């Protein structure tokens, strides 16, 4: 196992991500490490969602550090086919700066017939390898290569 491997808590906030970020910064002295809005994604060439005045400042991805724990916050649930509700708004995000390790985890997980693939592991605008699965217990797990962990 690599020394860069980490697991973070991921919270989906259904349009209230910035409020949640402000709340955790205020009450836990959380350090904001990163924030990417829908408008930022569009500027980076991602045209996967329609951007308008109402949602342009919505959070596509953010990372806060609370003590030694990272908390990621965004607007959307992991499965776009699910309606938002408390219960499907959390997931685990397993990250590593070891690309091969992320591929090994993904391959191992999808070999289990009980695992459902939500987003196949692939390169995207923010990661050389990113995917989402649902484990046999209903937990969504994001897998992500993140070279910043080196």
PDB file of C-alpha atoms in Angstrom:
ATOM      1  CA  UNK A   1       0.000   0.000   0.000  1.00  0.00           C
ATOM      2  CA  UNK A   2       1.345   3.426  -0.916  1.00  0.00           C
ATOM      3  CA  UNK A   3       2.151   6.119   1.601  1.00  0.00           C
ATOM      4  CA  UNK A   4      -0.127   8.512  -0.277  1.00  0.00           C
ATOM      5  CA  UNK A   5      -3.325   6.518   0.237  1.00  0.00           C
ATOM      6  CA  UNK A   6      -6.085   8.310   2.122  1.00  0.00           C
ATOM      7  CA  UNK A   7      -9.822   8.054   2.589  1.00  0.00           C
ATOM      8  CA  UNK A   8     -11.930  11.179   2.970  1.00  0.00           C
ATOM      9  CA  UNK A   9     -15.565  11.810   3.809  1.00  0.00           C
ATOM     10  CA  UNK A  10     -17.576  13.174   0.875  1.00  0.00           C
ATOM     11  CA  UNK A  11     -20.770  15.131   1.499  1.00  0.00           C
ATOM     12  CA  UNK A  12     -23.343  16.076  -1.142  1.00  0.00           C
ATOM     13  CA  UNK A  13     -25.290  19.190  -0.188  1.00  0.00           C
ATOM     14  CA  UNK A  14     -28.023  19.697  -2.795  1.00  0.00           C
ATOM     15  CA  UNK A  15     -27.382  23.386  -3.467  1.00  0.00           C
ATOM     16  CA  UNK A  16     -26.099  24.199   0.015  1.00  0.00           C
ATOM     17  CA  UNK A  17     -22.411  23.336  -0.393  1.00  0.00           C
ATOM     18  CA  UNK A  18     -21.115  26.878   0.142  1.00  0.00           C
ATOM     19  CA  UNK A  19     -23.251  27.191   3.286  1.00  0.00           C
ATOM     20  CA  UNK A  20     -21.811  23.902   4.566  1.00  0.00           C
ATOM     21  CA  UNK A  21     -18.257  25.025   3.796  1.00  0.00           C
ATOM     22  CA  UNK A  22     -18.819  28.273   5.684  1.00  0.00           C
ATOM     23  CA  UNK A  23     -20.372  26.355   8.601  1.00  0.00           C
ATOM     24  CA  UNK A  24     -17.405  23.968   8.954  1.00  0.00           C
ATOM     25  CA  UNK A  25     -14.899  26.789   8.557  1.00  0.00           C
ATOM     26  CA  UNK A  26     -16.636  28.773  11.304  1.00  0.00           C
ATOM     27  CA  UNK A  27     -17.308  26.004  13.801  1.00  0.00           C
ATOM     28  CA  UNK A  28     -14.326  23.687  13.269  1.00  0.00           C
ATOM     29  CA  UNK A  29     -11.727  26.174  11.991  1.00  0.00           C
ATOM     30  CA  UNK A  30     -11.636  24.110   8.811  1.00  0.00           C
ATOM     31  CA  UNK A  31      -8.956  25.050   6.319  1.00  0.00           C
ATOM     32  CA  UNK A  32     -10.258  25.422   2.778  1.00  0.00           C
ATOM     33  CA  UNK A  33      -7.800  23.575   0.515  1.00  0.00           C
ATOM     34  CA  UNK A  34      -9.736  23.748  -2.732  1.00  0.00           C
ATOM     35  CA  UNK A  35     -13.023  24.936  -4.242  1.00  0.00           C
ATOM     36  CA  UNK A  36     -14.167  24.427  -7.837  1.00  0.00           C
ATOM     37  CA  UNK A  37     -17.497  25.886  -8.952  1.00  0.00           C
ATOM     38  CA  UNK A  38     -19.649  24.816 -11.891  1.00  0.00           C
ATOM     39  CA  UNK A  39     -18.451  27.967 -13.705  1.00  0.00           C
ATOM     40  CA  UNK A  40     -14.818  26.941 -13.044  1.00  0.00           C
ATOM     41  CA  UNK A  41     -15.500  23.505 -14.560  1.00  0.00           C
ATOM     42  CA  UNK A  42     -16.933  25.155 -17.672  1.00  0.00           C
ATOM     43  CA  UNK A  43     -13.812  27.374 -17.942  1.00  0.00           C
ATOM     44  CA  UNK A  44     -11.681  24.193 -17.755  1.00  0.00           C
ATOM     45  CA  UNK A  45     -13.578  22.744 -20.712  1.00  0.00           C
ATOM     46  CA  UNK A  46     -16.080  20.507 -18.912  1.00  0.00           C
ATOM     47  CA  UNK A  47     -19.432  20.962 -20.663  1.00  0.00           C
ATOM     48  CA  UNK A  48     -21.187  18.065 -18.925  1.00  0.00           C
ATOM     49  CA  UNK A  49     -23.721  20.272 -17.176  1.00  0.00           C
ATOM     50  CA  UNK A  50     -25.777  23.273 -18.141  1.00  0.00           C
ATOM     51  CA  UNK A  51     -24.542  26.410 -16.376  1.00  0.00           C
ATOM     52  CA  UNK A  52     -26.914  29.282 -15.639  1.00  0.00           C
ATOM     53  CA  UNK A  53     -27.094  32.292 -13.299  1.00  0.00           C
ATOM     54  CA  UNK A  54     -28.763  30.163 -10.620  1.00  0.00           C
ATOM     55  CA  UNK A  55     -26.129  27.405 -10.466  1.00  0.00           C
ATOM     56  CA  UNK A  56     -22.887  29.001 -11.744  1.00  0.00           C
ATOM     57  CA  UNK A  57     -21.547  29.413  -8.190  1.00  0.00           C
ATOM     58  CA  UNK A  58     -22.574  25.914  -7.088  1.00  0.00           C
ATOM     59  CA  UNK A  59     -19.687  23.814  -5.837  1.00  0.00           C
ATOM     60  CA  UNK A  60     -18.568  21.004  -8.124  1.00  0.00           C
ATOM     61  CA  UNK A  61     -15.801  19.916  -5.743  1.00  0.00           C
ATOM     62  CA  UNK A  62     -14.166  21.234  -2.591  1.00  0.00           C
ATOM     63  CA  UNK A  63     -11.732  19.988   0.002  1.00  0.00           C
ATOM     64  CA  UNK A  64     -11.619  21.136   3.610  1.00  0.00           C
ATOM     65  CA  UNK A  65      -9.183  20.028   6.255  1.00  0.00           C
ATOM     66  CA  UNK A  66     -10.588  19.644   9.747  1.00  0.00           C
ATOM     67  CA  UNK A  67      -7.708  18.642  11.995  1.00  0.00           C
ATOM     68  CA  UNK A  68      -6.079  15.727  10.192  1.00  0.00           C
ATOM     69  CA  UNK A  69      -9.230  14.735   8.301  1.00  0.00           C
ATOM     70  CA  UNK A  70     -10.262  15.857   4.847  1.00  0.00           C
ATOM     71  CA  UNK A  71     -13.916  16.518   4.125  1.00  0.00           C
ATOM     72  CA  UNK A  72     -15.002  16.945   0.516  1.00  0.00           C
ATOM     73  CA  UNK A  73     -18.179  18.852  -0.243  1.00  0.00           C
ATOM     74  CA  UNK A  74     -20.138  19.247  -3.479  1.00  0.00           C
ATOM     75  CA  UNK A  75     -23.727  19.796  -4.577  1.00  0.00           C
ATOM     76  CA  UNK A  76     -24.516  16.522  -6.344  1.00  0.00           C
ATOM     77  CA  UNK A  77     -25.046  12.977  -5.156  1.00  0.00           C
ATOM     78  CA  UNK A  78     -22.742  10.308  -6.565  1.00  0.00           C
ATOM     79  CA  UNK A  79     -25.463   8.744  -8.698  1.00  0.00           C
ATOM     80  CA  UNK A  80     -27.155  11.314 -10.934  1.00  0.00           C
ATOM     81  CA  UNK A  81     -30.100   8.915 -11.327  1.00  0.00           C
ATOM     82  CA  UNK A  82     -30.972   9.175  -7.628  1.00  0.00           C
ATOM     83  CA  UNK A  83     -33.052  11.951  -6.135  1.00  0.00           C
ATOM     84  CA  UNK A  84     -31.169  13.698  -3.320  1.00  0.00           C
ATOM     85  CA  UNK A  85     -32.117  12.632   0.190  1.00  0.00           C
ATOM     86  CA  UNK A  86     -30.306  12.391   3.474  1.00  0.00           C
ATOM     87  CA  UNK A  87     -28.717   8.951   3.325  1.00  0.00           C
ATOM     88  CA  UNK A  88     -27.456   9.116  -0.267  1.00  0.00           C
ATOM     89  CA  UNK A  89     -25.541  12.329   0.343  1.00  0.00           C
ATOM     90  CA  UNK A  90     -22.405  10.742   1.794  1.00  0.00           C
ATOM     91  CA  UNK A  91     -19.677   8.593   0.317  1.00  0.00           C
ATOM     92  CA  UNK A  92     -16.114   7.537   0.904  1.00  0.00           C
ATOM     93  CA  UNK A  93     -13.445   8.974  -1.359  1.00  0.00           C
ATOM     94  CA  UNK A  94     -10.372   6.751  -1.594  1.00  0.00           C
ATOM     95  CA  UNK A  95      -7.463   8.672  -3.071  1.00  0.00           C
ATOM     96  CA  UNK A  96      -3.848   7.943  -3.847  1.00  0.00           C
ATOM     97  CA  UNK A  97      -0.952   9.526  -5.711  1.00  0.00           C
ATOM     98  CA  UNK A  98      -0.186   6.008  -6.938  1.00  0.00           C
ATOM     99  CA  UNK A  99      -2.132   5.583 -10.180  1.00  0.00           C
ATOM    100  CA  UNK A 100      -1.559   1.826 -10.283  1.00  0.00           C
ATOM    101  CA  UNK A 101      -2.965   1.479  -6.764  1.00  0.00           C
ATOM    102  CA  UNK A 102      -6.229   3.189  -7.763  1.00  0.00           C
ATOM    103  CA  UNK A 103      -6.529   0.872 -10.780  1.00  0.00           C
ATOM    104  CA  UNK A 104      -5.857  -2.182  -8.571  1.00  0.00           C
ATOM    105  CA  UNK A 105      -8.555  -1.152  -6.081  1.00  0.00           C
ATOM    106  CA  UNK A 106     -11.058  -0.547  -8.874  1.00  0.00           C
ATOM    107  CA  UNK A 107     -10.299  -3.861 -10.607  1.00  0.00           C
ATOM    108  CA  UNK A 108     -10.591  -5.721  -7.314  1.00  0.00           C
ATOM    109  CA  UNK A 109     -13.902  -4.049  -6.443  1.00  0.00           C
ATOM    110  CA  UNK A 110     -15.586  -4.621  -9.800  1.00  0.00           C
ATOM    111  CA  UNK A 111     -14.533  -8.267  -9.788  1.00  0.00           C
ATOM    112  CA  UNK A 112     -17.053  -8.708  -6.959  1.00  0.00           C
ATOM    113  CA  UNK A 113     -20.420  -9.312  -8.661  1.00  0.00           C
ATOM    114  CA  UNK A 114     -22.216  -7.514  -5.826  1.00  0.00           C
ATOM    115  CA  UNK A 115     -20.543  -4.189  -6.690  1.00  0.00           C
ATOM    116  CA  UNK A 116     -22.436  -1.760  -8.917  1.00  0.00           C
ATOM    117  CA  UNK A 117     -20.452   0.543 -11.199  1.00  0.00           C
ATOM    118  CA  UNK A 118     -21.890   4.063 -11.203  1.00  0.00           C
ATOM    119  CA  UNK A 119     -19.069   5.859 -13.050  1.00  0.00           C
ATOM    120  CA  UNK A 120     -16.456   3.644 -14.738  1.00  0.00           C
ATOM    121  CA  UNK A 121     -12.850   4.450 -13.847  1.00  0.00           C
ATOM    122  CA  UNK A 122     -11.518   6.871 -16.468  1.00  0.00           C
ATOM    123  CA  UNK A 123      -9.515  10.030 -16.920  1.00  0.00           C
ATOM    124  CA  UNK A 124     -11.394  13.291 -16.531  1.00  0.00           C
ATOM    125  CA  UNK A 125     -10.692  16.988 -16.154  1.00  0.00           C
ATOM    126  CA  UNK A 126      -9.425  16.705 -12.555  1.00  0.00           C
ATOM    127  CA  UNK A 127      -7.945  13.205 -12.345  1.00  0.00           C
ATOM    128  CA  UNK A 128      -6.098  10.667 -14.501  1.00  0.00           C
ATOM    129  CA  UNK A 129      -8.309   8.015 -12.896  1.00  0.00           C
ATOM    130  CA  UNK A 130     -11.704   8.639 -11.284  1.00  0.00           C
ATOM    131  CA  UNK A 131     -14.671   6.343 -10.802  1.00  0.00           C
ATOM    132  CA  UNK A 132     -17.591   5.621  -8.498  1.00  0.00           C
ATOM    133  CA  UNK A 133     -18.911   2.258  -7.358  1.00  0.00           C
ATOM    134  CA  UNK A 134     -21.558   1.176  -4.866  1.00  0.00           C
ATOM    135  CA  UNK A 135     -20.483  -1.592  -2.518  1.00  0.00           C
ATOM    136  CA  UNK A 136     -22.772  -4.477  -1.456  1.00  0.00           C
ATOM    137  CA  UNK A 137     -23.817  -2.473   1.604  1.00  0.00           C
ATOM    138  CA  UNK A 138     -25.111   0.556  -0.298  1.00  0.00           C
ATOM    139  CA  UNK A 139     -22.037   2.728   0.346  1.00  0.00           C
ATOM    140  CA  UNK A 140     -20.873   4.815  -2.614  1.00  0.00           C
ATOM    141  CA  UNK A 141     -17.082   4.786  -2.983  1.00  0.00           C
ATOM    142  CA  UNK A 142     -15.212   7.246  -5.164  1.00  0.00           C
ATOM    143  CA  UNK A 143     -11.766   6.202  -6.340  1.00  0.00           C
ATOM    144  CA  UNK A 144      -9.439   8.981  -7.402  1.00  0.00           C
ATOM    145  CA  UNK A 145      -5.833   9.445  -8.432  1.00  0.00           C
ATOM    146  CA  UNK A 146      -4.566  12.693  -6.908  1.00  0.00           C
ATOM    147  CA  UNK A 147      -0.947  13.553  -7.573  1.00  0.00           C
ATOM    148  CA  UNK A 148      -1.139  16.386  -5.014  1.00  0.00           C
ATOM    149  CA  UNK A 149      -0.910  13.732  -2.278  1.00  0.00           C
ATOM    150  CA  UNK A 150       2.768  13.068  -3.056  1.00  0.00           C
TER     151      UNK A 150
END
